[in-house]
């Protein structure tokens, strides 16, 4: 069974052939309904819960089986397909579509991935916005350049703001230091003036005492003469 699956998967199947009709991704644990349609087990359970009845998501045929059997053949095919796609990617075929072996000439803007002309018509990319690879590449380069320019501008503005704040702080510190020095100078001048006034007052007191003594001595002399 495994060898048969490998041979079948090696044929030119596309990703769409192994995609669940509900989630549109590669089948995960697929189950087989009586109508022969396969669906991911989890997708089927969610679909039945939403609908409130057991019917096929594709043809709407009702199922009498509550737990459909696993589709092991399809499961093995999907695993082999994924392994081969991964191997092709590792071998350096990045410029070729891993599903159709066609050159990746288009870029899907919705899925943000390169696609080939066959992918363009697949159900997975229906109604998606596509553009040439070189155009997308140029757009990405332009977008990257714009982001880099904006980042440089923002960094310049941040640096300019930091420089201005530093300059203002230094200016404030200088003004504060100058004011402090002026206050200290005024304090020293006031202290010196106070000392001068005190010295003058002491000198005046001394002169008053001497003058009083001279007067008293003069009176004593005059009294003695008479």
PDB file of C-alpha atoms in Angstrom:
ATOM      1  CA  UNK A   1       0.000   0.000   0.000  1.00  0.00           C
ATOM      2  CA  UNK A   2       2.818   2.387   0.867  1.00  0.00           C
ATOM      3  CA  UNK A   3       4.723   1.626  -2.366  1.00  0.00           C
ATOM      4  CA  UNK A   4       1.533   2.151  -4.335  1.00  0.00           C
ATOM      5  CA  UNK A   5       1.002   5.493  -2.604  1.00  0.00           C
ATOM      6  CA  UNK A   6       4.540   6.598  -3.406  1.00  0.00           C
ATOM      7  CA  UNK A   7       4.083   5.733  -7.089  1.00  0.00           C
ATOM      8  CA  UNK A   8       0.797   7.617  -7.268  1.00  0.00           C
ATOM      9  CA  UNK A   9       2.206  10.643  -5.450  1.00  0.00           C
ATOM     10  CA  UNK A  10       5.163  10.718  -7.823  1.00  0.00           C
ATOM     11  CA  UNK A  11       2.825  11.478 -10.718  1.00  0.00           C
ATOM     12  CA  UNK A  12       2.071  15.072 -11.686  1.00  0.00           C
ATOM     13  CA  UNK A  13      -0.492  15.765  -8.978  1.00  0.00           C
ATOM     14  CA  UNK A  14      -1.015  19.322  -7.778  1.00  0.00           C
ATOM     15  CA  UNK A  15      -1.575  20.576  -4.251  1.00  0.00           C
ATOM     16  CA  UNK A  16      -5.247  21.012  -5.119  1.00  0.00           C
ATOM     17  CA  UNK A  17      -5.569  17.252  -5.593  1.00  0.00           C
ATOM     18  CA  UNK A  18      -4.587  16.750  -1.961  1.00  0.00           C
ATOM     19  CA  UNK A  19      -6.529  19.690  -0.520  1.00  0.00           C
ATOM     20  CA  UNK A  20      -9.485  19.397   1.815  1.00  0.00           C
ATOM     21  CA  UNK A  21     -12.627  20.982   0.280  1.00  0.00           C
ATOM     22  CA  UNK A  22     -13.391  22.695   3.600  1.00  0.00           C
ATOM     23  CA  UNK A  23     -10.077  24.157   4.848  1.00  0.00           C
ATOM     24  CA  UNK A  24      -8.360  24.075   1.393  1.00  0.00           C
ATOM     25  CA  UNK A  25      -5.138  22.837   3.036  1.00  0.00           C
ATOM     26  CA  UNK A  26      -3.410  19.479   2.572  1.00  0.00           C
ATOM     27  CA  UNK A  27      -5.561  16.753   4.137  1.00  0.00           C
ATOM     28  CA  UNK A  28      -4.920  16.052   7.801  1.00  0.00           C
ATOM     29  CA  UNK A  29      -6.300  12.696   8.968  1.00  0.00           C
ATOM     30  CA  UNK A  30      -8.855  12.439   6.109  1.00  0.00           C
ATOM     31  CA  UNK A  31     -12.041  10.374   6.451  1.00  0.00           C
ATOM     32  CA  UNK A  32     -14.045   8.800   3.610  1.00  0.00           C
ATOM     33  CA  UNK A  33     -17.789   9.462   3.317  1.00  0.00           C
ATOM     34  CA  UNK A  34     -20.339   7.151   1.672  1.00  0.00           C
ATOM     35  CA  UNK A  35     -20.522   9.541  -1.293  1.00  0.00           C
ATOM     36  CA  UNK A  36     -16.764   8.911  -1.883  1.00  0.00           C
ATOM     37  CA  UNK A  37     -15.753  12.444  -0.910  1.00  0.00           C
ATOM     38  CA  UNK A  38     -12.923  12.850   1.587  1.00  0.00           C
ATOM     39  CA  UNK A  39     -12.656  15.558   4.255  1.00  0.00           C
ATOM     40  CA  UNK A  40     -10.330  16.265   7.172  1.00  0.00           C
ATOM     41  CA  UNK A  41     -11.785  14.618  10.252  1.00  0.00           C
ATOM     42  CA  UNK A  42     -11.645  17.842  12.266  1.00  0.00           C
ATOM     43  CA  UNK A  43     -13.171  19.873   9.411  1.00  0.00           C
ATOM     44  CA  UNK A  44     -16.026  17.374   9.046  1.00  0.00           C
ATOM     45  CA  UNK A  45     -16.819  17.422  12.768  1.00  0.00           C
ATOM     46  CA  UNK A  46     -16.908  21.230  12.810  1.00  0.00           C
ATOM     47  CA  UNK A  47     -19.052  21.282   9.656  1.00  0.00           C
ATOM     48  CA  UNK A  48     -21.546  18.829  11.137  1.00  0.00           C
ATOM     49  CA  UNK A  49     -21.710  20.793  14.389  1.00  0.00           C
ATOM     50  CA  UNK A  50     -22.407  24.004  12.466  1.00  0.00           C
ATOM     51  CA  UNK A  51     -25.032  22.478  10.158  1.00  0.00           C
ATOM     52  CA  UNK A  52     -26.669  20.384  12.868  1.00  0.00           C
ATOM     53  CA  UNK A  53     -26.900  17.424  10.496  1.00  0.00           C
ATOM     54  CA  UNK A  54     -24.539  14.802   9.065  1.00  0.00           C
ATOM     55  CA  UNK A  55     -24.153  15.720   5.390  1.00  0.00           C
ATOM     56  CA  UNK A  56     -21.252  15.926   2.937  1.00  0.00           C
ATOM     57  CA  UNK A  57     -19.702  19.429   2.696  1.00  0.00           C
ATOM     58  CA  UNK A  58     -19.306  18.905  -1.081  1.00  0.00           C
ATOM     59  CA  UNK A  59     -22.462  17.223  -2.403  1.00  0.00           C
ATOM     60  CA  UNK A  60     -24.704  17.656   0.688  1.00  0.00           C
ATOM     61  CA  UNK A  61     -25.572  13.936   0.698  1.00  0.00           C
ATOM     62  CA  UNK A  62     -26.587  12.795   4.170  1.00  0.00           C
ATOM     63  CA  UNK A  63     -24.416  10.237   5.935  1.00  0.00           C
ATOM     64  CA  UNK A  64     -25.833   7.480   8.111  1.00  0.00           C
ATOM     65  CA  UNK A  65     -22.412   6.782   9.634  1.00  0.00           C
ATOM     66  CA  UNK A  66     -21.558   8.878  12.678  1.00  0.00           C
ATOM     67  CA  UNK A  67     -17.840   8.022  12.526  1.00  0.00           C
ATOM     68  CA  UNK A  68     -16.659   7.655   8.890  1.00  0.00           C
ATOM     69  CA  UNK A  69     -13.575   5.458   8.311  1.00  0.00           C
ATOM     70  CA  UNK A  70     -10.143   6.982   7.798  1.00  0.00           C
ATOM     71  CA  UNK A  71      -8.942   7.253   4.212  1.00  0.00           C
ATOM     72  CA  UNK A  72      -5.515   5.697   4.752  1.00  0.00           C
ATOM     73  CA  UNK A  73      -4.611   5.665   1.058  1.00  0.00           C
ATOM     74  CA  UNK A  74      -5.216   9.395   0.755  1.00  0.00           C
ATOM     75  CA  UNK A  75      -3.415   9.996   4.047  1.00  0.00           C
ATOM     76  CA  UNK A  76      -0.316   8.160   2.753  1.00  0.00           C
ATOM     77  CA  UNK A  77      -0.499  10.016  -0.559  1.00  0.00           C
ATOM     78  CA  UNK A  78      -0.585  13.354   1.248  1.00  0.00           C
ATOM     79  CA  UNK A  79       2.379  12.425   3.425  1.00  0.00           C
ATOM     80  CA  UNK A  80       4.383  11.299   0.382  1.00  0.00           C
ATOM     81  CA  UNK A  81       3.455  14.443  -1.509  1.00  0.00           C
ATOM     82  CA  UNK A  82       4.592  16.651   1.378  1.00  0.00           C
ATOM     83  CA  UNK A  83       7.855  14.714   1.695  1.00  0.00           C
ATOM     84  CA  UNK A  84       8.608  15.072  -2.028  1.00  0.00           C
ATOM     85  CA  UNK A  85       7.782  18.779  -1.981  1.00  0.00           C
ATOM     86  CA  UNK A  86      10.044  19.290   1.006  1.00  0.00           C
ATOM     87  CA  UNK A  87      12.822  17.310  -0.681  1.00  0.00           C
ATOM     88  CA  UNK A  88      12.565  19.393  -3.857  1.00  0.00           C
ATOM     89  CA  UNK A  89      12.810  22.535  -1.787  1.00  0.00           C
ATOM     90  CA  UNK A  90      15.912  21.237   0.001  1.00  0.00           C
ATOM     91  CA  UNK A  91      17.522  20.376  -3.343  1.00  0.00           C
ATOM     92  CA  UNK A  92      17.478  24.028  -4.283  1.00  0.00           C
ATOM     93  CA  UNK A  93      14.533  24.303  -6.622  1.00  0.00           C
ATOM     94  CA  UNK A  94      13.352  27.548  -4.991  1.00  0.00           C
ATOM     95  CA  UNK A  95      12.872  29.216  -8.397  1.00  0.00           C
ATOM     96  CA  UNK A  96      10.456  26.478  -9.489  1.00  0.00           C
ATOM     97  CA  UNK A  97       6.980  25.871  -8.146  1.00  0.00           C
ATOM     98  CA  UNK A  98       7.100  22.938  -5.727  1.00  0.00           C
ATOM     99  CA  UNK A  99       3.653  21.819  -6.930  1.00  0.00           C
ATOM    100  CA  UNK A 100       3.838  22.196 -10.698  1.00  0.00           C
ATOM    101  CA  UNK A 101       7.586  22.519 -11.408  1.00  0.00           C
ATOM    102  CA  UNK A 102       6.873  25.748 -13.267  1.00  0.00           C
ATOM    103  CA  UNK A 103       8.894  28.936 -12.864  1.00  0.00           C
ATOM    104  CA  UNK A 104       7.670  31.266 -10.152  1.00  0.00           C
ATOM    105  CA  UNK A 105       6.803  34.253 -12.320  1.00  0.00           C
ATOM    106  CA  UNK A 106       3.958  35.691 -10.219  1.00  0.00           C
ATOM    107  CA  UNK A 107       3.552  36.855  -6.632  1.00  0.00           C
ATOM    108  CA  UNK A 108       0.347  36.441  -4.619  1.00  0.00           C
ATOM    109  CA  UNK A 109      -0.190  39.594  -2.581  1.00  0.00           C
ATOM    110  CA  UNK A 110      -2.888  37.950  -0.444  1.00  0.00           C
ATOM    111  CA  UNK A 111      -0.820  34.908   0.586  1.00  0.00           C
ATOM    112  CA  UNK A 112       2.521  36.754   0.393  1.00  0.00           C
ATOM    113  CA  UNK A 113       4.194  33.982  -1.603  1.00  0.00           C
ATOM    114  CA  UNK A 114       5.517  33.393  -5.149  1.00  0.00           C
ATOM    115  CA  UNK A 115       3.322  31.299  -7.453  1.00  0.00           C
ATOM    116  CA  UNK A 116       3.452  29.923 -10.972  1.00  0.00           C
ATOM    117  CA  UNK A 117       0.960  30.406 -13.820  1.00  0.00           C
ATOM    118  CA  UNK A 118      -0.742  27.109 -12.905  1.00  0.00           C
ATOM    119  CA  UNK A 119      -1.185  28.209  -9.281  1.00  0.00           C
ATOM    120  CA  UNK A 120      -2.806  31.372 -10.604  1.00  0.00           C
ATOM    121  CA  UNK A 121      -5.801  29.407 -11.908  1.00  0.00           C
ATOM    122  CA  UNK A 122      -6.064  27.109  -8.877  1.00  0.00           C
ATOM    123  CA  UNK A 123      -8.885  27.375  -6.364  1.00  0.00           C
ATOM    124  CA  UNK A 124      -6.449  28.280  -3.611  1.00  0.00           C
ATOM    125  CA  UNK A 125      -5.570  31.576  -5.296  1.00  0.00           C
ATOM    126  CA  UNK A 126      -8.938  32.392  -6.845  1.00  0.00           C
ATOM    127  CA  UNK A 127      -9.794  36.120  -6.611  1.00  0.00           C
ATOM    128  CA  UNK A 128      -6.339  36.791  -5.147  1.00  0.00           C
ATOM    129  CA  UNK A 129      -4.322  39.810  -6.213  1.00  0.00           C
ATOM    130  CA  UNK A 130      -1.303  38.757  -8.284  1.00  0.00           C
ATOM    131  CA  UNK A 131       1.530  40.716  -9.847  1.00  0.00           C
ATOM    132  CA  UNK A 132       4.766  39.864 -11.723  1.00  0.00           C
ATOM    133  CA  UNK A 133       7.657  38.718  -9.544  1.00  0.00           C
ATOM    134  CA  UNK A 134       9.970  41.519 -10.669  1.00  0.00           C
ATOM    135  CA  UNK A 135       7.264  44.087  -9.888  1.00  0.00           C
ATOM    136  CA  UNK A 136       6.690  42.563  -6.449  1.00  0.00           C
ATOM    137  CA  UNK A 137      10.438  42.448  -5.865  1.00  0.00           C
ATOM    138  CA  UNK A 138      10.785  46.113  -6.809  1.00  0.00           C
ATOM    139  CA  UNK A 139       7.800  47.018  -4.631  1.00  0.00           C
ATOM    140  CA  UNK A 140       9.359  45.171  -1.691  1.00  0.00           C
ATOM    141  CA  UNK A 141      12.689  46.914  -2.255  1.00  0.00           C
ATOM    142  CA  UNK A 142      10.906  50.282  -2.399  1.00  0.00           C
ATOM    143  CA  UNK A 143       8.924  49.462   0.744  1.00  0.00           C
ATOM    144  CA  UNK A 144      12.087  48.332   2.507  1.00  0.00           C
ATOM    145  CA  UNK A 145      13.913  51.499   1.430  1.00  0.00           C
ATOM    146  CA  UNK A 146      11.036  53.685   2.647  1.00  0.00           C
ATOM    147  CA  UNK A 147      11.013  51.874   6.000  1.00  0.00           C
ATOM    148  CA  UNK A 148      14.780  52.282   6.317  1.00  0.00           C
ATOM    149  CA  UNK A 149      14.527  55.996   5.442  1.00  0.00           C
ATOM    150  CA  UNK A 150      11.742  56.496   7.970  1.00  0.00           C
ATOM    151  CA  UNK A 151      13.756  54.639  10.598  1.00  0.00           C
ATOM    152  CA  UNK A 152      16.773  56.838   9.868  1.00  0.00           C
ATOM    153  CA  UNK A 153      14.559  59.936  10.119  1.00  0.00           C
ATOM    154  CA  UNK A 154      13.045  58.742  13.391  1.00  0.00           C
ATOM    155  CA  UNK A 155      16.507  57.947  14.743  1.00  0.00           C
ATOM    156  CA  UNK A 156      17.731  61.413  13.701  1.00  0.00           C
ATOM    157  CA  UNK A 157      14.748  63.027  15.439  1.00  0.00           C
ATOM    158  CA  UNK A 158      15.347  60.925  18.562  1.00  0.00           C
ATOM    159  CA  UNK A 159      19.038  61.882  18.579  1.00  0.00           C
ATOM    160  CA  UNK A 160      18.166  65.548  17.974  1.00  0.00           C
ATOM    161  CA  UNK A 161      15.637  65.489  20.807  1.00  0.00           C
ATOM    162  CA  UNK A 162      18.146  63.835  23.148  1.00  0.00           C
ATOM    163  CA  UNK A 163      20.816  66.399  22.175  1.00  0.00           C
ATOM    164  CA  UNK A 164      18.429  69.307  22.808  1.00  0.00           C
ATOM    165  CA  UNK A 165      17.378  67.900  26.169  1.00  0.00           C
ATOM    166  CA  UNK A 166      21.041  67.413  27.133  1.00  0.00           C
ATOM    167  CA  UNK A 167      21.877  70.975  26.022  1.00  0.00           C
ATOM    168  CA  UNK A 168      18.949  72.385  28.010  1.00  0.00           C
ATOM    169  CA  UNK A 169      19.998  70.436  31.095  1.00  0.00           C
ATOM    170  CA  UNK A 170      23.581  71.643  30.754  1.00  0.00           C
ATOM    171  CA  UNK A 171      22.352  75.218  30.278  1.00  0.00           C
ATOM    172  CA  UNK A 172      20.137  74.921  33.353  1.00  0.00           C
ATOM    173  CA  UNK A 173      23.034  73.476  35.336  1.00  0.00           C
ATOM    174  CA  UNK A 174      25.301  76.328  34.184  1.00  0.00           C
ATOM    175  CA  UNK A 175      22.684  78.919  35.117  1.00  0.00           C
ATOM    176  CA  UNK A 176      22.156  77.226  38.459  1.00  0.00           C
ATOM    177  CA  UNK A 177      25.916  77.158  39.086  1.00  0.00           C
ATOM    178  CA  UNK A 178      26.265  80.830  38.106  1.00  0.00           C
ATOM    179  CA  UNK A 179      23.388  81.779  40.400  1.00  0.00           C
ATOM    180  CA  UNK A 180      24.930  79.760  43.201  1.00  0.00           C
ATOM    181  CA  UNK A 181      28.278  81.503  42.701  1.00  0.00           C
ATOM    182  CA  UNK A 182      26.582  84.929  42.671  1.00  0.00           C
ATOM    183  CA  UNK A 183      24.733  84.140  45.881  1.00  0.00           C
ATOM    184  CA  UNK A 184      27.950  82.928  47.519  1.00  0.00           C
ATOM    185  CA  UNK A 185      29.754  86.108  46.352  1.00  0.00           C
ATOM    186  CA  UNK A 186      26.972  88.319  47.724  1.00  0.00           C
ATOM    187  CA  UNK A 187      27.057  86.370  50.979  1.00  0.00           C
ATOM    188  CA  UNK A 188      30.817  86.935  51.256  1.00  0.00           C
ATOM    189  CA  UNK A 189      30.397  90.649  50.469  1.00  0.00           C
ATOM    190  CA  UNK A 190      27.615  91.002  53.038  1.00  0.00           C
ATOM    191  CA  UNK A 191      29.726  89.163  55.601  1.00  0.00           C
ATOM    192  CA  UNK A 192      32.727  91.410  54.848  1.00  0.00           C
ATOM    193  CA  UNK A 193      30.527  94.511  55.057  1.00  0.00           C
ATOM    194  CA  UNK A 194      29.131  93.313  58.367  1.00  0.00           C
ATOM    195  CA  UNK A 195      32.671  92.809  59.674  1.00  0.00           C
ATOM    196  CA  UNK A 196      33.623  96.320  58.499  1.00  0.00           C
ATOM    197  CA  UNK A 197      30.576  97.864  60.163  1.00  0.00           C
ATOM    198  CA  UNK A 198      31.310  95.965  63.346  1.00  0.00           C
ATOM    199  CA  UNK A 199      34.942  97.108  63.289  1.00  0.00           C
ATOM    200  CA  UNK A 200      33.873 100.718  62.744  1.00  0.00           C
ATOM    201  CA  UNK A 201      31.371 100.482  65.562  1.00  0.00           C
ATOM    202  CA  UNK A 202      34.029  99.044  67.868  1.00  0.00           C
ATOM    203  CA  UNK A 203      36.463 101.780  66.797  1.00  0.00           C
ATOM    204  CA  UNK A 204      33.846 104.464  67.421  1.00  0.00           C
ATOM    205  CA  UNK A 205      33.113 103.041  70.845  1.00  0.00           C
ATOM    206  CA  UNK A 206      36.839 103.121  71.635  1.00  0.00           C
ATOM    207  CA  UNK A 207      37.099 106.736  70.482  1.00  0.00           C
ATOM    208  CA  UNK A 208      34.081 107.698  72.591  1.00  0.00           C
ATOM    209  CA  UNK A 209      35.675 106.134  75.640  1.00  0.00           C
ATOM    210  CA  UNK A 210      38.968 107.929  74.992  1.00  0.00           C
ATOM    211  CA  UNK A 211      37.178 111.226  74.431  1.00  0.00           C
ATOM    212  CA  UNK A 212      35.259 110.787  77.650  1.00  0.00           C
ATOM    213  CA  UNK A 213      38.463 110.045  79.513  1.00  0.00           C
ATOM    214  CA  UNK A 214      40.111 113.166  78.054  1.00  0.00           C
ATOM    215  CA  UNK A 215      37.183 115.277  79.158  1.00  0.00           C
ATOM    216  CA  UNK A 216      37.238 113.843  82.633  1.00  0.00           C
ATOM    217  CA  UNK A 217      40.986 114.432  82.895  1.00  0.00           C
ATOM    218  CA  UNK A 218      40.528 117.993  81.686  1.00  0.00           C
ATOM    219  CA  UNK A 219      37.880 118.627  84.321  1.00  0.00           C
ATOM    220  CA  UNK A 220      40.112 117.203  87.013  1.00  0.00           C
ATOM    221  CA  UNK A 221      42.993 119.513  86.023  1.00  0.00           C
ATOM    222  CA  UNK A 222      40.752 122.542  86.020  1.00  0.00           C
ATOM    223  CA  UNK A 223      39.375 121.747  89.462  1.00  0.00           C
ATOM    224  CA  UNK A 224      42.865 121.262  90.872  1.00  0.00           C
ATOM    225  CA  UNK A 225      44.062 124.662  89.545  1.00  0.00           C
ATOM    226  CA  UNK A 226      41.243 126.545  91.227  1.00  0.00           C
TER     227      UNK A 226
END
